[in-house]
Coordinates of C-alpha atoms and ligand atoms in Angstrom, one line a residue:
X1 CA -23.5 1.4 13.7
X2 CA -23.6 -2.4 13.8
X3 CA -19.8 -3.1 13.8
X4 CA -19.7 -6.6 13.5
X5 CA -21.4 -9.1 10.9
X6 CA -24.0 -11.5 12.2
X7 CA -23.2 -14.5 14.4
X8 CA -21.5 -17.6 12.9
X9 CA -19.1 -20.4 13.9
X10 CA -16.0 -18.2 13.4
X11 CA -15.4 -14.8 14.7
X12 CA -17.6 -11.8 13.5
X13 CA -15.8 -9.7 11.2
X14 CA -16.0 -6.2 9.9
X15 CA -17.5 -5.2 6.7
X16 CA -14.8 -3.0 5.2
X17 CA -17.2 -1.9 2.4
X18 CA -19.3 -0.1 4.6
X19 CA -18.4 3.6 5.4
X20 CA -19.8 3.7 9.0
X21 CA -18.0 0.7 9.9
X22 CA -14.7 2.4 8.7
X23 CA -15.7 5.3 10.6
X24 CA -16.1 3.2 13.7
X25 CA -12.9 1.4 13.3
X26 CA -11.1 4.7 12.9
X27 CA -12.7 6.1 15.9
X28 CA -11.7 2.8 18.0
X29 CA -8.0 3.0 16.7
X30 CA -7.6 6.8 16.8
X31 CA -6.6 7.1 20.4
X32 CA -3.8 4.7 19.9
X33 CA -2.3 6.5 17.1
X34 CA 0.6 7.8 19.1
X35 CA 0.4 5.6 22.1
X36 CA 3.8 4.4 23.7
X37 CA 3.9 0.9 25.1
X38 CA 6.5 -0.5 27.3
X39 CA 6.9 -4.2 27.0
X40 CA 8.8 -6.3 29.6
X41 CA 9.0 -10.0 30.5
X42 CA 5.8 -11.0 32.3
X43 CA 7.0 -13.4 34.8
X44 CA 5.5 -15.6 37.8
X45 CA 7.8 -13.5 39.8
X46 CA 8.7 -9.8 39.6
X47 CA 11.7 -9.2 37.5
X48 CA 14.5 -6.7 37.8
X49 CA 14.0 -3.5 35.7
X50 CA 16.0 -3.4 32.6
X51 CA 16.9 -1.1 29.9
X52 CA 14.1 -0.3 27.3
X53 CA 15.0 -0.1 23.6
X54 CA 12.7 1.4 20.8
X55 CA 10.6 -1.0 18.6
X56 CA 11.0 0.1 14.8
X57 CA 7.8 1.1 12.9
X58 CA 8.4 -0.4 9.4
X59 CA 6.5 2.5 7.8
X60 CA 8.2 5.3 9.7
X61 CA 11.8 6.5 11.1
X62 CA 10.1 8.9 13.2
X63 CA 7.2 6.7 14.8
X64 CA 7.7 3.7 17.2
X65 CA 4.7 2.1 19.1
X66 CA 6.9 1.8 22.2
X67 CA 10.0 0.2 23.6
X68 CA 10.9 -3.3 25.2
X69 CA 13.0 -4.7 27.8
X70 CA 14.1 -8.0 26.7
X71 CA 14.4 -11.0 29.0
X72 CA 17.8 -11.7 30.7
X73 CA 19.2 -15.0 31.5
X74 CA 18.0 -14.5 35.1
X75 CA 14.4 -13.9 33.6
X76 CA 14.7 -17.1 31.8
X77 CA 15.7 -19.0 34.8
X78 CA 12.8 -17.5 37.0
X79 CA 10.5 -18.5 34.0
X80 CA 11.7 -21.9 34.1
X81 CA 11.6 -22.7 37.7
X82 CA 8.3 -20.9 38.3
X83 CA 6.5 -22.4 35.7
X84 CA 3.4 -24.5 36.9
X85 CA 1.0 -26.3 34.5
X86 CA -2.6 -24.9 34.5
X87 CA -4.4 -27.3 36.8
X88 CA -7.7 -25.5 37.0
X89 CA -10.9 -27.6 36.1
X90 CA -11.2 -27.7 31.8
X91 CA -14.4 -25.7 32.3
X92 CA -12.6 -23.0 34.0
X93 CA -9.8 -23.0 31.4
X94 CA -12.3 -22.9 28.7
X95 CA -14.0 -20.0 30.4
X96 CA -10.9 -18.0 30.6
X97 CA -9.8 -18.5 27.0
X98 CA -13.4 -17.4 26.0
X99 CA -12.9 -14.5 28.1
X100 CA -9.6 -13.6 26.6
X101 CA -11.4 -13.8 23.1
X102 CA -14.1 -11.3 24.3
X103 CA -11.3 -9.1 25.6
X104 CA -9.3 -9.3 22.3
X105 CA -12.6 -8.1 20.6
X106 CA -13.2 -5.3 23.1
X107 CA -9.6 -4.1 22.7
X108 CA -9.6 -4.3 18.9
X109 CA -8.9 -0.5 18.6
X110 CA -5.6 -0.8 20.3
X111 CA -4.6 -4.3 18.7
X112 CA -5.6 -2.6 15.3
X113 CA -3.3 0.3 15.7
X114 CA -0.5 -1.8 17.1
X115 CA -0.7 -4.1 14.2
X116 CA 0.0 -1.2 11.9
X117 CA 2.5 0.5 13.8
X118 CA 4.7 -2.2 14.9
X119 CA 4.1 -4.6 12.1
X120 CA 3.0 -2.7 9.0
X121 CA -0.3 -4.5 8.5
X122 CA -2.8 -2.9 6.3
X123 CA -6.4 -2.9 7.6
X124 CA -7.6 -5.9 5.4
X125 CA -4.6 -7.8 7.0
X126 CA -5.5 -6.8 10.3
X127 CA -9.0 -7.8 10.3
X128 CA -8.0 -11.2 9.2
X129 CA -5.4 -11.5 11.9
X130 CA -7.8 -10.2 14.7
X131 CA -10.4 -12.7 13.6
X132 CA -7.9 -15.6 13.4
X133 CA -6.6 -14.8 16.7
X134 CA -10.2 -14.8 18.4
X135 CA -11.1 -18.0 16.4
X136 CA -8.0 -19.7 17.7
X137 CA -8.8 -18.9 21.4
X138 CA -12.7 -20.0 21.0
X139 CA -11.9 -23.0 18.9
X140 CA -9.4 -24.5 21.4
X141 CA -11.5 -23.3 24.3
X142 CA -14.3 -25.3 23.0
X143 CA -12.2 -28.5 22.8
X144 CA -10.4 -28.9 25.8
X145 CA -8.9 -32.5 25.8
X146 CA -9.6 -35.2 28.7
X147 CA -5.7 -36.0 28.5
X148 CA -2.9 -34.8 30.8
X149 CA -0.8 -31.8 29.8
X150 CA 2.9 -32.5 28.8
X151 CA 4.2 -30.1 31.2
X152 CA 6.0 -26.8 30.2
X153 CA 5.8 -25.7 26.6
X154 CA 7.9 -23.2 25.0
X155 CA 6.0 -21.3 22.3
X156 CA 8.0 -19.3 19.7
X157 CA 6.4 -17.4 17.0
X158 CA 7.5 -15.3 13.9
X159 CA 6.6 -11.4 13.3
X160 CA 4.6 -12.1 10.2
X161 CA 1.3 -13.0 12.3
X162 CA 2.3 -11.4 15.4
X163 CA -1.0 -11.9 17.2
X164 CA -2.8 -14.9 15.4
X165 CA 0.0 -17.4 15.4
X166 CA 1.3 -16.1 18.8
X167 CA -2.2 -16.5 20.3
X168 CA -2.8 -19.8 18.6
X169 CA 0.3 -21.7 20.1
X170 CA -0.4 -20.3 23.4
X171 CA -4.1 -20.9 23.3
X172 CA -3.7 -24.6 22.4
X173 CA -1.0 -25.2 24.9
X174 CA -2.9 -23.6 27.7
X175 CA -6.3 -25.3 26.8
X176 CA -4.5 -28.6 27.3
X177 CA -3.4 -27.3 30.7
X178 CA 0.4 -26.9 29.9
X179 CA 2.6 -24.2 31.5
X180 CA 3.6 -21.8 28.7
X181 CA 7.0 -19.9 28.1
X182 CA 5.9 -17.5 25.2
X183 CA 8.9 -15.9 23.2
X184 CA 7.5 -13.6 20.5
X185 CA 9.6 -12.5 17.4
X186 CA 12.1 -10.0 18.2
X187 CA 10.3 -7.6 15.8
X188 CA 6.8 -7.7 17.4
X189 CA 7.2 -7.8 21.3
X190 CA 4.6 -5.0 21.8
X191 CA 1.6 -7.0 20.3
X192 CA 2.7 -10.0 22.5
X193 CA 2.7 -8.1 25.5
X194 CA -0.6 -6.7 24.9
X195 CA -2.0 -10.2 24.1
X196 CA -0.4 -11.7 27.3
X197 CA -1.6 -8.9 29.3
X198 CA -5.3 -9.7 28.2
X199 CA -4.9 -13.4 28.7
X200 CA -3.8 -12.6 32.3
X201 CA -6.8 -10.4 32.9
X202 CA -9.0 -13.0 31.5
X203 CA -7.7 -15.4 34.4
X204 CA -4.9 -17.3 33.0
X205 CA -2.5 -17.4 36.0
X206 CA 1.0 -15.9 35.8
X207 CA 2.8 -19.3 36.6
X208 CA 0.9 -20.8 33.6
X209 CA 1.8 -18.1 31.2
X210 CA 4.9 -16.2 31.1
X211 CA 6.2 -13.8 28.6
X212 CA 9.8 -13.6 27.6
X213 CA 10.7 -11.1 24.7
X214 CA 14.2 -11.2 23.2
X215 CA 15.9 -12.5 20.3
X216 CA 16.2 -16.3 19.0
X217 CA 19.8 -16.9 19.6
X218 CA 19.7 -15.9 23.2
X219 CA 16.1 -16.2 24.8
X220 CA 14.9 -18.7 22.2
X221 CA 17.8 -20.8 22.4
X222 CA 17.8 -21.0 26.3
X223 CA 14.0 -21.8 26.2
X224 CA 14.6 -24.8 23.8
X225 CA 17.6 -26.5 25.3
X226 CA 16.6 -26.6 28.9
X227 CA 15.7 -30.0 30.3
X228 CA 12.8 -28.4 32.1
X229 CA 11.0 -27.7 28.9
X230 CA 8.8 -30.7 28.0
X231 CA 7.8 -29.7 24.6
X232 CA 8.3 -26.8 21.9
X233 CA 5.7 -25.2 19.4
X234 CA 7.5 -23.2 16.8
X235 CA 6.4 -21.2 13.9
X236 CA 9.2 -19.6 11.9
X237 CA 11.7 -20.6 9.2
X238 CA 12.9 -24.1 8.3
X239 CA 16.4 -23.3 9.2
X240 CA 15.4 -22.1 12.5
X241 CA 13.1 -25.3 13.2
X242 CA 16.1 -27.5 12.5
X243 CA 18.3 -25.7 14.7
X244 CA 15.6 -26.0 17.5
X245 CA 15.3 -29.7 16.9
X246 CA 19.1 -30.3 17.4
X247 CA 18.9 -28.4 20.6
X248 CA 15.9 -30.3 22.0
X249 CA 17.7 -33.7 20.8
X250 CA 20.6 -32.7 22.7
X251 CA 18.9 -31.4 25.8
X252 CA 15.3 -32.5 26.3
X253 CA 13.8 -35.8 26.9
X254 CA 13.7 -38.0 23.8
X255 CA 9.9 -37.9 23.5
X256 CA 9.7 -34.2 23.7
X257 CA 7.2 -32.9 21.2
X258 CA 8.3 -30.4 18.6
X259 CA 5.4 -28.7 16.6
X260 CA 7.1 -26.9 13.7
X261 CA 5.2 -24.7 11.1
X262 CA 7.8 -23.6 8.8
X263 CA 8.5 -22.2 5.5
X264 CA 7.5 -22.8 1.7
X265 CA 8.3 -22.8 -1.9
X266 CA 4.7 -22.2 -2.8
X267 CA 3.6 -22.6 -6.5
X268 CA 0.5 -22.0 -8.7
X269 CA -0.3 -23.7 -11.9
X270 CA -2.4 -21.7 -14.3
X271 CA -3.5 -23.8 -17.3
X272 CA -4.9 -22.5 -20.6
X273 CA -8.3 -23.1 -19.7
X274 CA -8.2 -20.9 -16.7
X275 CA -10.3 -17.9 -16.4
X276 CA -7.7 -15.0 -16.9
X277 CA -9.4 -12.3 -14.6
X278 CA -10.0 -14.8 -11.9
X279 CA -6.4 -16.1 -12.2
X280 CA -5.0 -12.7 -12.2
X281 CA -6.8 -11.5 -9.1
X282 CA -5.7 -14.8 -7.3
X283 CA -2.0 -14.3 -8.4
X284 CA -2.0 -10.6 -7.1
X285 CA -3.6 -11.7 -3.8
X286 CA -1.4 -14.6 -3.4
X287 CA 1.8 -12.9 -4.3
X288 CA 1.6 -9.4 -3.2
X289 CA -0.9 -9.0 -0.4
X290 CA 0.9 -8.5 3.0
X291 CA 4.1 -7.6 0.8
X292 CA 4.3 -11.2 0.3
X293 CA 5.2 -11.8 3.8
X294 CA 3.0 -14.8 4.2
X295 CA 4.4 -18.3 4.7
X296 CA 1.7 -19.3 2.3
X297 CA 2.4 -16.6 -0.3
X298 CA 2.8 -17.6 -4.0
X299 CA 6.6 -17.7 -5.0
X300 CA 6.5 -19.4 -8.2
X301 CA 3.8 -19.2 -10.9
X302 CA 3.6 -21.6 -13.7
X303 CA 1.5 -20.3 -16.6
X304 CA 0.9 -22.7 -19.7
X305 CA 2.8 -21.2 -22.6
X306 CA -0.2 -20.8 -24.9
X307 CA -1.7 -18.1 -22.8
X308 CA 1.3 -16.7 -20.9
X309 CA 2.0 -13.5 -22.9
X310 CA -1.6 -12.3 -22.4
X311 CA -1.8 -13.2 -18.8
X312 CA 1.2 -11.7 -18.0
X313 CA 0.2 -8.5 -19.6
X314 CA -2.9 -8.5 -17.5
X315 CA -0.9 -9.2 -14.5
X316 CA 1.3 -6.1 -15.0
X317 CA -1.8 -4.2 -15.5
X318 CA -3.3 -5.4 -12.3
X319 CA 0.0 -4.7 -10.4
X320 CA 0.1 -1.1 -11.5
X321 CA -3.4 -0.7 -9.7
X322 CA -2.0 -1.8 -6.3
X323 CA -1.7 1.0 -3.8
X324 CA 1.4 0.9 -1.9
X325 CA 1.6 3.1 1.2
X326 CA 0.7 3.9 4.9
X327 CA -0.5 0.6 6.5
X328 CA -2.7 2.9 8.6
X329 CA -4.6 3.9 5.5
X330 CA -7.9 2.0 4.5
X331 CA -6.9 2.4 0.8
X332 CA -3.5 0.6 1.2
X333 CA -3.4 -2.9 -0.4
X334 CA 0.4 -3.6 0.6
X335 CA 2.7 -1.8 3.3
X336 CA 6.3 -2.3 3.7
X337 CA 8.3 -5.1 4.7
X338 CA 9.1 -5.7 8.4
X339 CA 12.6 -4.1 8.7
X340 CA 15.7 -2.9 6.7
X341 CA 17.4 -6.3 7.0
X342 CA 14.4 -8.1 5.3
X343 CA 14.3 -5.2 2.8
X344 CA 18.2 -5.7 2.0
X345 CA 17.9 -9.6 1.7
X346 CA 15.1 -9.2 -0.9
X347 CA 16.9 -6.3 -2.7
X348 CA 19.9 -8.5 -3.2
X349 CA 17.8 -11.3 -4.6
X350 CA 16.3 -9.0 -7.1
X351 CA 19.4 -7.3 -8.0
X352 CA 20.9 -10.6 -8.8
X353 CA 18.0 -11.4 -11.1
X354 CA 18.4 -8.1 -12.7
X355 CA 22.1 -8.6 -13.4
X356 CA 21.2 -12.1 -14.9
X357 CA 18.7 -10.4 -17.3
X358 CA 15.7 -12.2 -15.7
X359 CA 13.8 -9.3 -14.4
X360 CA 10.2 -9.0 -16.1
X361 CA 8.5 -6.2 -14.3
X362 CA 8.7 -3.9 -11.3
X363 CA 6.6 -1.3 -9.7
X364 CA 7.7 2.1 -8.4
X365 CA 7.7 2.5 -4.5
X366 CA 7.0 5.2 -2.0
X367 CA 10.0 7.0 -0.6
X368 CA 9.3 6.4 3.0
X369 CA 9.2 3.0 4.8
X370 CA 10.9 -0.1 4.2
X371 CA 9.4 -0.9 0.7
X372 CA 10.4 -3.5 -1.7
X373 CA 8.8 -3.2 -5.2
X374 CA 6.4 -5.7 -6.1
X375 CA 8.5 -7.6 -8.8
X376 CA 8.2 -10.4 -11.4
X377 CA 11.3 -12.4 -12.3
X378 CA 11.6 -15.0 -15.2
X379 CA 12.7 -18.5 -14.1
X380 CA 13.1 -21.7 -16.0
X381 CA 11.3 -23.4 -13.0
X382 CA 10.8 -23.8 -9.4
X383 CA 14.3 -25.6 -9.2
X384 CA 15.9 -22.1 -9.9
X385 CA 14.8 -20.8 -6.5
X386 CA 17.4 -21.7 -3.9
X387 CA 15.5 -20.6 -1.0
X388 CA 12.3 -18.8 0.2
X389 CA 12.4 -15.0 -0.6
X390 CA 10.0 -13.7 2.2
X391 CA 8.5 -10.8 0.0
X392 CA 6.7 -9.2 -2.8
X393 CA 8.7 -11.2 -5.4
X394 CA 7.0 -13.4 -7.9
X395 CA 8.9 -16.1 -9.9
X396 CA 7.3 -16.9 -13.3
X397 CA 7.8 -19.9 -15.4
X398 CA 5.9 -21.3 -18.5
X399 CA 4.9 -24.9 -19.5
X400 CA 3.7 -26.8 -22.6
X401 CA 0.5 -28.8 -22.5
X402 CA 2.4 -32.0 -22.2
X403 CA 4.5 -31.1 -19.3
X404 CA 2.1 -30.8 -16.6
X405 CA 3.5 -33.8 -14.8
X406 CA 6.9 -32.7 -15.1
X407 CA 5.9 -29.4 -13.4
X408 CA 4.2 -31.3 -10.7
X409 CA 7.4 -33.4 -10.1
X410 CA 9.6 -30.3 -10.0
X411 CA 7.4 -28.8 -7.4
X412 CA 7.4 -31.8 -5.1
X413 CA 11.3 -32.1 -5.9
X414 CA 11.7 -28.8 -3.8
X415 CA 11.1 -30.8 -0.6
X416 CA 8.7 -28.0 0.7
X417 CA 5.1 -28.7 0.8
X418 CA 2.9 -25.9 2.2
X419 CA 0.5 -24.2 -0.3
X420 CA -0.4 -24.8 -3.8
X421 CA -2.7 -23.3 -6.3
X422 CA -4.2 -24.4 -9.5
X423 CA -6.3 -22.4 -12.0
X424 CA -8.2 -24.4 -14.4
X425 CA -11.7 -25.3 -15.7
X426 CA -11.0 -29.1 -16.3
X427 CA -12.5 -31.1 -13.4
X428 CA -10.2 -34.1 -14.1
X429 CA -7.2 -32.0 -13.9
X430 CA -8.3 -30.8 -10.3
X431 CA -8.3 -34.4 -9.4
X432 CA -5.2 -35.3 -11.2
X433 CA -3.0 -32.5 -9.9
X434 CA -4.4 -32.5 -6.2
X435 CA -3.8 -36.3 -6.0
X436 CA -0.1 -35.8 -7.0
X437 CA 1.0 -32.6 -5.4
X438 CA 2.5 -32.6 -2.0
X439 CA 1.1 -29.6 -0.1
X440 CA -0.7 -29.1 3.2
X441 CA -3.4 -26.6 1.8
X442 CA -4.4 -26.8 -1.8
X443 CA -6.5 -23.9 -3.2
X444 CA -8.4 -24.2 -6.5
X445 CA -9.5 -21.5 -8.6
X446 CA -8.9 -18.9 -5.9
X447 CA -5.9 -17.2 -4.1
X448 CA -3.8 -19.4 -2.1
X449 CA -3.4 -17.3 1.0
X450 CA -5.5 -17.6 4.2
X451 CA -7.0 -20.5 6.3
X452 CA -10.1 -20.6 8.4
X453 CA -10.1 -22.1 12.0
X454 CA -12.1 -25.0 12.3
X455 CA -13.1 -25.3 8.5
X456 CA -9.7 -25.0 6.8
X457 CA -6.6 -25.9 9.2
X458 CA -3.5 -24.8 8.0
X459 CA -0.1 -26.7 7.8
X460 CA 2.3 -28.1 5.6
X461 CA 4.5 -31.3 5.1
X462 CA 8.0 -32.1 4.4
X463 CA 10.2 -29.1 5.0
X464 CA 7.2 -26.9 5.5
X465 CA 6.3 -28.4 8.9
X466 CA 5.4 -31.3 11.3
X467 CA 1.9 -31.1 11.5
X468 CA -0.7 -31.3 12.9
X469 CA -2.5 -28.6 11.2
X470 CA -3.1 -25.6 13.4
X471 CA -6.9 -24.8 13.9
X472 CA -7.8 -28.5 13.1
X473 CA -9.1 -31.2 15.2
X474 CA -5.8 -33.1 15.8
X475 CA -3.5 -30.0 16.9
X476 CA -4.4 -30.2 20.5
X477 CA -3.5 -33.9 21.0
X478 CA 0.1 -33.0 20.4
X479 CA -0.1 -30.6 23.5
X480 CA -1.2 -33.7 25.7
X481 CA 0.2 -36.8 27.0
X482 CA -1.4 -39.8 28.6
X483 CA 1.4 -39.8 31.4
X484 CA 1.8 -37.1 33.8
X485 CA 5.4 -36.0 33.8
X486 CA 7.1 -37.1 37.2
X487 CA 7.9 -33.5 38.2
X488 CA 4.2 -32.7 38.2
X489 CA 2.9 -35.5 40.1
Ligands
NAD1 P1 12.9 -16.9 12.0 O1 12.9 -18.4 11.8 O2 13.8 -16.1 11.7 O3 12.1 -16.7 13.6 C1 11.1 -17.1 14.1 C2 11.2 -17.3 15.7 O4 12.3 -17.9 15.8 C3 11.4 -15.7 16.3 O5 10.7 -15.5 17.5 C4 12.8 -15.9 16.5 O6 13.5 -15.0 17.3 C5 13.1 -17.3 17.0 N1 14.4 -17.9 16.7 C6 15.4 -17.5 15.9 N2 16.5 -18.3 16.0 C7 16.3 -19.2 17.2 C8 17.0 -20.1 17.8 N3 18.2 -20.6 17.5 N4 16.2 -21.0 18.9 C9 15.0 -20.6 19.2 N5 14.4 -19.6 18.5 C10 14.9 -19.0 17.6 O7 11.3 -16.8 11.1 P2 10.7 -15.4 10.8 O8 11.6 -14.7 9.9 O9 10.4 -14.6 12.2 O10 9.5 -15.7 10.0 C11 9.3 -15.9 8.8 C12 9.4 -17.4 8.6 O11 8.3 -18.1 9.2 C13 9.1 -17.6 7.1 O12 10.0 -18.7 6.7 C14 7.6 -18.1 6.7 O13 7.4 -19.1 5.8 C15 7.7 -18.8 8.4 N6 6.2 -19.0 8.8 C16 5.5 -20.2 8.5 C17 4.4 -20.4 8.9 C18 3.5 -21.7 8.9 O14 2.4 -21.8 9.4 N7 4.1 -22.6 8.1 C19 3.5 -19.3 9.3 C20 4.3 -17.9 9.5 C21 5.6 -17.8 9.0

């Protein structure tokens, strides 16, 4: 069957409503259902062999997609001392990144299987992730800047988009001609290993791209506090970004750029004119898709008092329709959270709400896997949320018709500014709210997750990130300088 949709500016997707397409995806990923990957540092020079440890599968205690040997202090030193900017002609860099995009597509069966087994990604999430990764490669490949590279860039990524964000940072740094030291999230080294292997196969030299799996406090900290590093691209929590900034300030050149994309306390306002079915669909997708493990996910819903009772009843009905289960299955809407540590943190938060009598509704969950029950918690307002709860927990507040501006002020007062959603049929209100809300990405009358490379760049403000937005026209500039650093002259 014709697997991909017709040509368009962004990558070709899969039609998941088409049974032959599903069969073809199944056939492509089936050989990798039990594959074991051994991931190790990929350095410019051979590394000493090290012990491997199993990588967990969030859905199964008896399956693992493979094991990882983490980078040692000696590996970090090897990487730092052998890193060399990618001095190939811009057209050759572009060619290699495009070639990598083609290789990602050609290997989609393996990547598809790994995203389920290592990160608990459902097919729907996986398709979006693969496409975004490919889009980042092609988008930056088409926009290789004229300016000189900054030098050596450390790229540190989170587990929740282990292919797309990992690839996006690297692709931009490489497009600009930098040397990249890539530190994937501790939980998802296997996907990162496959991605870097494909990038090398596509022609990116080993001195320009090295992979250093390991945890944040050792490998991550070492790669952000060495003066030989000239810039850092980071995506993860706000607290980690602040730690990295302090380490950079103490050790790197004062001008070293930090591009940080961080957490959010994202809100949606539903007023009494909103279409209830549309609002409920948007709320379900925004709060519970990917088990709420998206930086863009909806954390605090404000519903206008007049419609709250009916809307919340519909919302609970829709929640009951969610299919929670094996991320491998096409029917699954939402899988487990990433690991037992995340599960325990979210469960504590829910337990506290329960003991305070604020639990509104909760779904039953499967026995196997690190699941957290999709949950509704009553709050007076977003100010009640002390921090980002990175899971399928939606906080719900109501507001009166004359309180809209107070709600906007409360949302802005959190200091975060990542995504924001509005459901209304009043045009003037769209204008009014959009002008006042502080958020990088605003979504009107739709869900508030997802972004599209090139047409809807993604990134926040305030505590949510430094900008420039990923997948947008300004991103690559931060990876460049007009001056060539001395050590590379
Ligand atoms: P995290 O901050 O715990 O870890 C992110 C990365 O930083 C990991 O690779 C980790 O090993 C590394 N790290 C940890 N401590 C470090 C240190 N001291 N020095 C250097 N590196 C260190 O975040 P996470 O749990 O992996 O990801 C979830 C978070 O990421 C959420 O807050 C989410 O909102 C955010 N996120 C933001 C975006 C965005 O685009 N704004 C996208 C995805 C995720």
